[in-house]
Amino acid sequence: VTDEVTHLAALSLPNLLVTFTSVPRGEAGELYSAIHDYMHSDERLPSTTASGVLIAWIRFHMDRTSRSVRLLRSHILKVDEVMDRNMSAVSIDAIIEAKEQLLRLWSVAEEQSECLEALAGADADTDGLDFKDLKGSLSVLLATAAATERTALRLEKQICDLRQRYEGHQQERTNRRLAVLTVISAIFLPLTLFSGIWGMNFEYMPELSARDGYFIALSVMASVACLMLVCFWKTGWFY
């Protein structure tokens, strides 16, 4: 699926069908050869008339759209499986790219459905179209277009779910980091309090003149820090 917008048109006469496209032949790759091979298969033509050729031509493009939607569905299922195993292995860019592809395919499917409905209604108003013997083929194409749109709708919901899961995972990671920072800050609060008290410039502070005051202060600070770590651990801050 590409970002390039292309258009197809057809001029149908009783015994002649002329097709038009905005894609130059040199830039279409193997599209023209694929259409040629498809249209020259006898089983592809529901009728040897211009209307039958038109139905086959539309079915070719609808099959490409339906196939692209199925491939995208397989890709989304693989992304879902990867996220189940390792959420960090999927980037938000992959989800956004899948959504952009889906929107392009969905717009194509909607236009194809509208085209079929217009053809079904224009049968009685023109001499260039005659679907009297092609009602079955036209109904199949309408059902295919509707199925493709329903599949696209389900894929949209799946992509939204994937994005919500990804954003929830990112939020959880952020919350865990904030929890770690909160624990560190809480541990250093009493240590900062002790440093502030012992850093006061009072003339008489007996603990400052004690022989082992320095080691006692370090022991008190370490004990308080360890006690707070144990408390945070037991209350589930590190889970």
mmCIF file of N, CA, C and O in Angstrom, residues 108-164:
data_model
loop_
_atom_site.group_PDB
_atom_site.id
_atom_site.type_symbol
_atom_site.label_atom_id
_atom_site.label_comp_id
_atom_site.label_asym_id
_atom_site.label_seq_id
_atom_site.Cartn_x
_atom_site.Cartn_y
_atom_site.Cartn_z
ATOM 1 N N VAL A 108 -10.540 3.107 -0.104
ATOM 2 C CA VAL A 108 -10.670 2.445 -1.401
ATOM 3 C C VAL A 108 -11.874 1.514 -1.405
ATOM 4 O O VAL A 108 -12.664 1.484 -2.363
ATOM 5 N N ALA A 109 -12.047 0.746 -0.329
ATOM 6 C CA ALA A 109 -13.177 -0.191 -0.251
ATOM 7 C C ALA A 109 -14.509 0.560 -0.281
ATOM 8 O O ALA A 109 -15.468 0.108 -0.924
ATOM 9 N N GLU A 110 -14.587 1.688 0.411
ATOM 10 C CA GLU A 110 -15.824 2.466 0.406
ATOM 11 C C GLU A 110 -16.133 2.998 -0.995
ATOM 12 O O GLU A 110 -17.293 2.965 -1.438
ATOM 13 N N GLU A 111 -15.115 3.480 -1.701
ATOM 14 C CA GLU A 111 -15.345 3.987 -3.053
ATOM 15 C C GLU A 111 -15.742 2.872 -4.010
ATOM 16 O O GLU A 111 -16.577 3.072 -4.905
ATOM 17 N N GLN A 112 -15.160 1.696 -3.833
ATOM 18 C CA GLN A 112 -15.554 0.567 -4.678
ATOM 19 C C GLN A 112 -17.004 0.174 -4.424
ATOM 20 O O GLN A 112 -17.749 -0.137 -5.360
ATOM 21 N N SER A 113 -17.402 0.193 -3.156
ATOM 22 C CA SER A 113 -18.795 -0.121 -2.837
ATOM 23 C C SER A 113 -19.750 0.905 -3.445
ATOM 24 O O SER A 113 -20.793 0.547 -4.004
ATOM 25 N N GLU A 114 -19.387 2.186 -3.336
ATOM 26 C CA GLU A 114 -20.226 3.229 -3.930
ATOM 27 C C GLU A 114 -20.288 3.085 -5.445
ATOM 28 O O GLU A 114 -21.339 3.323 -6.061
ATOM 29 N N CYS A 115 -19.179 2.697 -6.053
ATOM 30 C CA CYS A 115 -19.153 2.495 -7.506
ATOM 31 C C CYS A 115 -20.108 1.371 -7.923
ATOM 32 O O CYS A 115 -20.868 1.499 -8.888
ATOM 33 N N LEU A 116 -20.091 0.278 -7.172
ATOM 34 C CA LEU A 116 -20.977 -0.840 -7.489
ATOM 35 C C LEU A 116 -22.444 -0.443 -7.326
ATOM 36 O O LEU A 116 -23.302 -0.812 -8.149
ATOM 37 N N GLU A 117 -22.755 0.292 -6.272
ATOM 38 C CA GLU A 117 -24.136 0.730 -6.061
ATOM 39 C C GLU A 117 -24.587 1.665 -7.179
ATOM 40 O O GLU A 117 -25.732 1.598 -7.643
ATOM 41 N N ALA A 118 -23.653 2.531 -7.625
ATOM 42 C CA ALA A 118 -23.989 3.432 -8.731
ATOM 43 C C ALA A 118 -24.225 2.650 -10.017
ATOM 44 O O ALA A 118 -25.151 2.947 -10.785
ATOM 45 N N LEU A 119 -23.401 1.625 -10.277
ATOM 46 C CA LEU A 119 -23.577 0.812 -11.474
ATOM 47 C C LEU A 119 -24.903 0.054 -11.427
ATOM 48 O O LEU A 119 -25.606 -0.060 -12.442
ATOM 49 N N ALA A 120 -25.234 -0.461 -10.256
ATOM 50 C CA ALA A 120 -26.490 -1.204 -10.127
ATOM 51 C C ALA A 120 -27.697 -0.310 -10.393
ATOM 52 O O ALA A 120 -28.702 -0.745 -10.966
ATOM 53 N N GLY A 121 -27.575 0.972 -10.003
ATOM 54 C CA GLY A 121 -28.678 1.890 -10.239
ATOM 55 C C GLY A 121 -28.690 2.490 -11.623
ATOM 56 O O GLY A 121 -29.734 2.972 -12.088
ATOM 57 N N ALA A 122 -27.538 2.459 -12.304
ATOM 58 C CA ALA A 122 -27.456 3.077 -13.632
ATOM 59 C C ALA A 122 -27.797 2.110 -14.753
ATOM 60 O O ALA A 122 -27.847 2.502 -15.923
ATOM 61 N N ASP A 123 -28.034 0.863 -14.428
ATOM 62 C CA ASP A 123 -28.297 -0.152 -15.456
ATOM 63 C C ASP A 123 -29.493 0.218 -16.321
ATOM 64 O O ASP A 123 -29.470 0.079 -17.555
ATOM 65 N N ALA A 124 -30.532 0.710 -15.714
ATOM 66 C CA ALA A 124 -31.760 0.993 -16.460
ATOM 67 C C ALA A 124 -31.718 2.326 -17.202
ATOM 68 O O ALA A 124 -32.598 2.596 -18.027
ATOM 69 N N ASP A 125 -30.707 3.157 -16.949
ATOM 70 C CA ASP A 125 -30.664 4.500 -17.530
ATOM 71 C C ASP A 125 -29.662 4.649 -18.658
ATOM 72 O O ASP A 125 -29.456 5.750 -19.164
ATOM 73 N N THR A 126 -28.987 3.577 -19.051
ATOM 74 C CA THR A 126 -27.974 3.692 -20.098
ATOM 75 C C THR A 126 -27.997 2.457 -20.978
ATOM 76 O O THR A 126 -28.352 1.358 -20.538
ATOM 77 N N ASP A 127 -27.602 2.659 -22.232
ATOM 78 C CA ASP A 127 -27.522 1.541 -23.169
ATOM 79 C C ASP A 127 -26.161 0.854 -23.101
ATOM 80 O O ASP A 127 -25.976 -0.224 -23.673
ATOM 81 N N GLY A 128 -25.184 1.490 -22.428
ATOM 82 C CA GLY A 128 -23.834 0.916 -22.371
ATOM 83 C C GLY A 128 -23.676 -0.160 -21.321
ATOM 84 O O GLY A 128 -22.667 -0.857 -21.297
ATOM 85 N N LEU A 129 -24.676 -0.301 -20.440
ATOM 86 C CA LEU A 129 -24.599 -1.289 -19.375
ATOM 87 C C LEU A 129 -25.818 -2.198 -19.446
ATOM 88 O O LEU A 129 -26.943 -1.739 -19.641
ATOM 89 N N ASP A 130 -25.577 -3.464 -19.287
ATOM 90 C CA ASP A 130 -26.666 -4.433 -19.288
ATOM 91 C C ASP A 130 -26.303 -5.546 -18.306
ATOM 92 O O ASP A 130 -25.533 -6.455 -18.615
ATOM 93 N N PHE A 131 -26.836 -5.428 -17.090
ATOM 94 C CA PHE A 131 -26.548 -6.398 -16.041
ATOM 95 C C PHE A 131 -27.697 -7.392 -15.847
ATOM 96 O O PHE A 131 -27.808 -8.009 -14.793
ATOM 97 N N LYS A 132 -28.537 -7.528 -16.880
ATOM 98 C CA LYS A 132 -29.692 -8.411 -16.754
ATOM 99 C C LYS A 132 -29.261 -9.845 -16.452
ATOM 100 O O LYS A 132 -29.876 -10.529 -15.636
ATOM 101 N N ASP A 133 -28.193 -10.298 -17.101
ATOM 102 C CA ASP A 133 -27.692 -11.654 -16.886
ATOM 103 C C ASP A 133 -26.524 -11.686 -15.907
ATOM 104 O O ASP A 133 -25.873 -12.729 -15.760
ATOM 105 N N LEU A 134 -26.242 -10.548 -15.265
ATOM 106 C CA LEU A 134 -25.081 -10.462 -14.365
ATOM 107 C C LEU A 134 -25.484 -10.068 -12.952
ATOM 108 O O LEU A 134 -24.649 -9.597 -12.173
ATOM 109 N N LYS A 135 -26.764 -10.251 -12.636
ATOM 110 C CA LYS A 135 -27.228 -9.866 -11.301
ATOM 111 C C LYS A 135 -26.498 -10.646 -10.212
ATOM 112 O O LYS A 135 -26.154 -10.104 -9.157
ATOM 113 N N GLY A 136 -26.262 -11.941 -10.494
ATOM 114 C CA GLY A 136 -25.561 -12.752 -9.502
ATOM 115 C C GLY A 136 -24.147 -12.261 -9.246
ATOM 116 O O GLY A 136 -23.715 -12.133 -8.103
ATOM 117 N N SER A 137 -23.400 -11.974 -10.339
ATOM 118 C CA SER A 137 -22.029 -11.485 -10.196
ATOM 119 C C SER A 137 -21.996 -10.132 -9.491
ATOM 120 O O SER A 137 -21.140 -9.881 -8.632
ATOM 121 N N LEU A 138 -22.938 -9.271 -9.831
ATOM 122 C CA LEU A 138 -22.996 -7.957 -9.195
ATOM 123 C C LEU A 138 -23.331 -8.084 -7.706
ATOM 124 O O LEU A 138 -22.747 -7.370 -6.877
ATOM 125 N N SER A 139 -24.198 -8.989 -7.373
ATOM 126 C CA SER A 139 -24.549 -9.203 -5.958
ATOM 127 C C SER A 139 -23.349 -9.731 -5.173
ATOM 128 O O SER A 139 -23.113 -9.343 -4.022
ATOM 129 N N VAL A 140 -22.581 -10.624 -5.808
ATOM 130 C CA VAL A 140 -21.384 -11.155 -5.151
ATOM 131 C C VAL A 140 -20.382 -10.031 -4.873
ATOM 132 O O VAL A 140 -19.767 -9.960 -3.802
ATOM 133 N N LEU A 141 -20.210 -9.144 -5.861
ATOM 134 C CA LEU A 141 -19.283 -8.034 -5.676
ATOM 135 C C LEU A 141 -19.763 -7.092 -4.570
ATOM 136 O O LEU A 141 -18.967 -6.604 -3.765
ATOM 137 N N LEU A 142 -21.054 -6.839 -4.522
ATOM 138 C CA LEU A 142 -21.590 -5.988 -3.459
ATOM 139 C C LEU A 142 -21.378 -6.628 -2.084
ATOM 140 O O LEU A 142 -21.016 -5.952 -1.112
ATOM 141 N N ALA A 143 -21.578 -7.945 -2.013
ATOM 142 C CA ALA A 143 -21.354 -8.642 -0.749
ATOM 143 C C ALA A 143 -19.876 -8.627 -0.373
ATOM 144 O O ALA A 143 -19.525 -8.471 0.806
ATOM 145 N N THR A 144 -18.996 -8.764 -1.372
ATOM 146 C CA THR A 144 -17.561 -8.722 -1.101
ATOM 147 C C THR A 144 -17.139 -7.359 -0.585
ATOM 148 O O THR A 144 -16.337 -7.245 0.353
ATOM 149 N N ALA A 145 -17.671 -6.309 -1.207
ATOM 150 C CA ALA A 145 -17.338 -4.949 -0.763
ATOM 151 C C ALA A 145 -17.811 -4.720 0.672
ATOM 152 O O ALA A 145 -17.093 -4.124 1.487
ATOM 153 N N ALA A 146 -19.012 -5.196 0.980
ATOM 154 C CA ALA A 146 -19.529 -5.036 2.344
ATOM 155 C C ALA A 146 -18.681 -5.819 3.340
ATOM 156 O O ALA A 146 -18.400 -5.333 4.451
ATOM 157 N N ALA A 147 -18.246 -7.029 2.961
ATOM 158 C CA ALA A 147 -17.407 -7.834 3.855
ATOM 159 C C ALA A 147 -16.054 -7.162 4.084
ATOM 160 O O ALA A 147 -15.521 -7.180 5.202
ATOM 161 N N THR A 148 -15.497 -6.580 3.038
ATOM 162 C CA THR A 148 -14.219 -5.884 3.185
ATOM 163 C C THR A 148 -14.349 -4.697 4.131
ATOM 164 O O THR A 148 -13.476 -4.453 4.977
ATOM 165 N N GLU A 149 -15.447 -3.957 4.027
ATOM 166 C CA GLU A 149 -15.664 -2.820 4.927
ATOM 167 C C GLU A 149 -15.839 -3.284 6.370
ATOM 168 O O GLU A 149 -15.348 -2.644 7.307
ATOM 169 N N ARG A 150 -16.545 -4.391 6.566
ATOM 170 C CA ARG A 150 -16.716 -4.911 7.926
ATOM 171 C C ARG A 150 -15.373 -5.358 8.512
ATOM 172 O O ARG A 150 -15.085 -5.127 9.690
ATOM 173 N N THR A 151 -14.559 -5.992 7.671
ATOM 174 C CA THR A 151 -13.230 -6.399 8.130
ATOM 175 C C THR A 151 -12.391 -5.186 8.505
ATOM 176 O O THR A 151 -11.677 -5.194 9.523
ATOM 177 N N ALA A 152 -12.470 -4.138 7.700
ATOM 178 C CA ALA A 152 -11.728 -2.909 7.999
ATOM 179 C C ALA A 152 -12.196 -2.298 9.316
ATOM 180 O O ALA A 152 -11.392 -1.787 10.106
ATOM 181 N N LEU A 153 -13.501 -2.370 9.572
ATOM 182 C CA LEU A 153 -14.034 -1.839 10.836
ATOM 183 C C LEU A 153 -13.485 -2.622 12.027
ATOM 184 O O LEU A 153 -13.097 -2.035 13.047
ATOM 185 N N ARG A 154 -13.437 -3.948 11.901
ATOM 186 C CA ARG A 154 -12.881 -4.763 12.987
ATOM 187 C C ARG A 154 -11.398 -4.486 13.184
ATOM 188 O O ARG A 154 -10.903 -4.421 14.324
ATOM 189 N N LEU A 155 -10.686 -4.305 12.080
ATOM 190 C CA LEU A 155 -9.254 -4.014 12.190
ATOM 191 C C LEU A 155 -9.019 -2.668 12.866
ATOM 192 O O LEU A 155 -8.058 -2.510 13.615
ATOM 193 N N GLU A 156 -9.882 -1.707 12.586
ATOM 194 C CA GLU A 156 -9.745 -0.413 13.244
ATOM 195 C C GLU A 156 -9.865 -0.558 14.762
ATOM 196 O O GLU A 156 -9.093 0.051 15.526
ATOM 197 N N LYS A 157 -10.823 -1.373 15.204
ATOM 198 C CA LYS A 157 -10.983 -1.598 16.635
ATOM 199 C C LYS A 157 -9.764 -2.307 17.214
ATOM 200 O O LYS A 157 -9.315 -1.988 18.329
ATOM 201 N N GLN A 158 -9.209 -3.272 16.468
ATOM 202 C CA GLN A 158 -8.020 -3.974 16.948
ATOM 203 C C GLN A 158 -6.827 -3.029 17.057
ATOM 204 O O GLN A 158 -6.061 -3.099 18.027
ATOM 205 N N ILE A 159 -6.674 -2.145 16.070
ATOM 206 C CA ILE A 159 -5.562 -1.201 16.114
ATOM 207 C C ILE A 159 -5.732 -0.234 17.284
ATOM 208 O O ILE A 159 -4.759 0.105 17.979
ATOM 209 N N CYS A 160 -6.957 0.218 17.516
ATOM 210 C CA CYS A 160 -7.208 1.097 18.671
ATOM 211 C C CYS A 160 -6.872 0.378 19.969
ATOM 212 O O CYS A 160 -6.304 0.975 20.894
ATOM 213 N N ASP A 161 -7.198 -0.910 20.039
ATOM 214 C CA ASP A 161 -6.878 -1.692 21.232
ATOM 215 C C ASP A 161 -5.366 -1.821 21.406
ATOM 216 O O ASP A 161 -4.849 -1.700 22.523
ATOM 217 N N LEU A 162 -4.656 -2.071 20.296
ATOM 218 C CA LEU A 162 -3.196 -2.163 20.371
ATOM 219 C C LEU A 162 -2.587 -0.849 20.852
ATOM 220 O O LEU A 162 -1.660 -0.848 21.671
ATOM 221 N N ARG A 163 -3.112 0.256 20.352
ATOM 222 C CA ARG A 163 -2.573 1.554 20.763
ATOM 223 C C ARG A 163 -2.860 1.824 22.240
ATOM 224 O O ARG A 163 -1.998 2.357 22.949
ATOM 225 N N GLN A 164 -4.050 1.462 22.697
ATOM 226 C CA GLN A 164 -4.369 1.653 24.108
ATOM 227 C C GLN A 164 -3.471 0.793 24.996
ATOM 228 O O GLN A 164 -3.008 1.249 26.056
#
